Coordinates of C-alpha atoms in Angstrom, one line a residue:
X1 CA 96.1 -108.9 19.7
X2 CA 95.5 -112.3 20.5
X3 CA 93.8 -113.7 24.0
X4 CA 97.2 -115.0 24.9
X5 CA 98.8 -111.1 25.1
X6 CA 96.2 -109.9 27.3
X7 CA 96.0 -109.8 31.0
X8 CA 92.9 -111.5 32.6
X9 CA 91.7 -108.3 33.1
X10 CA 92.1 -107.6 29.2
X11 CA 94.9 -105.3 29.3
X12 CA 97.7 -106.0 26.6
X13 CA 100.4 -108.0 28.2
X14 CA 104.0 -108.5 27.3
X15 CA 107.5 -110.0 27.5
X16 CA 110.1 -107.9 29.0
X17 CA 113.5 -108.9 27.9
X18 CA 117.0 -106.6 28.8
X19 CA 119.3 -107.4 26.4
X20 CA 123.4 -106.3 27.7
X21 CA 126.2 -105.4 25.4
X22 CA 129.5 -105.7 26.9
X23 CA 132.3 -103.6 25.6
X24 CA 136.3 -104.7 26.3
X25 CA 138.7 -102.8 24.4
X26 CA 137.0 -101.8 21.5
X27 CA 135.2 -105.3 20.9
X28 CA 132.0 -105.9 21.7
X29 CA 130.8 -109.4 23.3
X30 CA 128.1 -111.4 21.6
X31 CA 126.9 -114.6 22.0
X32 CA 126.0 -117.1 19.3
X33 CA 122.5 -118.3 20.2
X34 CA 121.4 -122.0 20.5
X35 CA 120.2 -123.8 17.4
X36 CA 117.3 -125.0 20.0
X37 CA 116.2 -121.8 20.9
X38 CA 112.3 -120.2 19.9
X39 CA 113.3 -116.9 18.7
X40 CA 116.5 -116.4 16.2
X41 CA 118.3 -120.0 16.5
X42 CA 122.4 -119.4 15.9
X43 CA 122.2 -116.2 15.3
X44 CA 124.3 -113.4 17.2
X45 CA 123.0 -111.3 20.3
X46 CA 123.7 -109.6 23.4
X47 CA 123.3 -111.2 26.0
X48 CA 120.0 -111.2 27.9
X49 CA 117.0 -112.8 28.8
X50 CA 113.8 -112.0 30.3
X51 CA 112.3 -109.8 33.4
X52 CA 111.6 -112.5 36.4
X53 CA 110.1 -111.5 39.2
X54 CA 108.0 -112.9 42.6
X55 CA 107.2 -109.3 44.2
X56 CA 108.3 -105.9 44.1
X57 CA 111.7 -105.5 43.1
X58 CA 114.1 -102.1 42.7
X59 CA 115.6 -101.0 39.4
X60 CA 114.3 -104.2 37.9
X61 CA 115.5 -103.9 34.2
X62 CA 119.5 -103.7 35.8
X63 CA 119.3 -106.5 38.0
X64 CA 118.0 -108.4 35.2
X65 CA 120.6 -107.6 33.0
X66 CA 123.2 -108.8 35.6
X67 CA 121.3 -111.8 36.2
X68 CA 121.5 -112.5 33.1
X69 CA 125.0 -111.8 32.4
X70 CA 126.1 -113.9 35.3
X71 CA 123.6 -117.0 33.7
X72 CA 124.8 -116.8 30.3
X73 CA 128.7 -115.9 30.5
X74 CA 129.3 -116.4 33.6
X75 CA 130.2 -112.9 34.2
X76 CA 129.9 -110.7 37.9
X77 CA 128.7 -107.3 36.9
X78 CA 128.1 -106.1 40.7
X79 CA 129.7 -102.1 40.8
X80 CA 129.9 -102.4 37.3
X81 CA 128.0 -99.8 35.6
X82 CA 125.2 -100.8 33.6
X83 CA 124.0 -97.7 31.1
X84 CA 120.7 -97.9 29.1
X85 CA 120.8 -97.8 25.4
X86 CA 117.3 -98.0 23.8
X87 CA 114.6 -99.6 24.0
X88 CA 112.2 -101.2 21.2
X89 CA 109.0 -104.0 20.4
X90 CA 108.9 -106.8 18.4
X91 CA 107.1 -110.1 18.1
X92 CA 109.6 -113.5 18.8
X93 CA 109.3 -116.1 15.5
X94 CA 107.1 -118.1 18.2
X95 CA 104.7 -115.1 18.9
X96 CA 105.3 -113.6 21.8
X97 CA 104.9 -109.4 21.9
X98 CA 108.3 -108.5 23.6
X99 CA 109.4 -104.9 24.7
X100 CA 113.1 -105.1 24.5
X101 CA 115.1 -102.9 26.8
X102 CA 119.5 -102.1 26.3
X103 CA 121.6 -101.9 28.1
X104 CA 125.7 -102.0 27.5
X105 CA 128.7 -102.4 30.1
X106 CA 132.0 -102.3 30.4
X107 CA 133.4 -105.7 30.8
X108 CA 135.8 -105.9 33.7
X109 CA 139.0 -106.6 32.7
X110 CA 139.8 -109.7 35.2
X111 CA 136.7 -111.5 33.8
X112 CA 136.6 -113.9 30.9
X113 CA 133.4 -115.2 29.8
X114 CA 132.1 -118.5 28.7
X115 CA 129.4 -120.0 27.4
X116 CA 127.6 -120.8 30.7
X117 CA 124.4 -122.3 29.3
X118 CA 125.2 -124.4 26.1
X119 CA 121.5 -124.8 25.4
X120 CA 121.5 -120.8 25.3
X121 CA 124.7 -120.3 24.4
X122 CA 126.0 -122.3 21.7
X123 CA 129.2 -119.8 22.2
X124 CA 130.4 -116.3 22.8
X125 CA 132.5 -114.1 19.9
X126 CA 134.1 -110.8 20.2
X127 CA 133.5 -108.7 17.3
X128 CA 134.5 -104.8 17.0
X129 CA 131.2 -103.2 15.2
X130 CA 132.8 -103.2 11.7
X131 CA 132.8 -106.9 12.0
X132 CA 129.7 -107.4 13.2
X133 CA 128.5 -105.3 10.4
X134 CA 130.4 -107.6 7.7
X135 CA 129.0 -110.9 9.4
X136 CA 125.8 -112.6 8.1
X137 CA 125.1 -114.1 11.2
X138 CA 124.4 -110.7 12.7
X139 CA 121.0 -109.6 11.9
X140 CA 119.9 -106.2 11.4
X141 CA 118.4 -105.3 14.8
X142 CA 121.4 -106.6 16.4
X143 CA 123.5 -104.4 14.4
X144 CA 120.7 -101.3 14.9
X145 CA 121.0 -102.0 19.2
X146 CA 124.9 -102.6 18.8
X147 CA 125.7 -99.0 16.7
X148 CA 123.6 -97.2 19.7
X149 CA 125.4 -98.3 22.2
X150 CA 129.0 -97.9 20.9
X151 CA 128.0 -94.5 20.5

């Protein structure tokens, strides 16, 4: 592990991203990530982002996932259940160790989302899983997170 993935006190240190698939009908919201980003430019995703934190802070993995939500799409998941999936590690295409943490949600029905964050977001799709499983822009871990949650 590189110097850069350790603590200062030499633990292992890493990324903690939440990652949310929202579920309307029997289609499944994913976004279309921006060509600018780090890790998997235009490629499909749930939508998510990483832990932030200044202090001590209850059930931090769900309010992240509804920060997120809100940032990206533009979507209110307050009372909206939010039900973990899996979890998993991998390293971004820029290096980072991340520890990747699902969740999926029902997306309320008086909601409509929108690509909030173009820079993020180049755009939001629906897909039901059997067409996320036929298109080439949604990679294989996607696909792997997406099956667990629709159960």
């Amino acid at each position: 592990m590189s110097a850069s993935c350790l603590t200062q006190a030499g633990r292992p240190a890493f990324v903690v991203n939440v990652e949310v698939f929202l579920e309307r009908d029997g289609q499944w919201l994913l976004i279309r990530r921006g060509e600018q980003e780090a890790h998997a430019p235009g490629q499909l995703a749930g939508v998510g982002g990483k832990v932030e934190s200044d202090g001590t802070v209850e059930e931090v993995l769900e309010q992240t996932a509804r920060r997120e939500v809100r940032e990206e799409v533009g979507i209110d998941l307050s009372g909206v259940p939010v039900t973990y999936v899996t979890s998993s590690f991998f390293v971004t295409d820029d290096g980072d160790p991340v520890i990747n943490v699902v969740f999926r949600a029902p997306l309320p029905a008086d909601q409509e989302p929108v690509a909030v964050s173009p820079g993020e977001v180049a755009s939001v799709v629906w897909r039901t899983l059997a067409e996320a499983e036929a298109d080439p822009g949604c990679p294989p871990w996607i696909l792997q997170s997406l099956r667990l949650a629709n159960g």
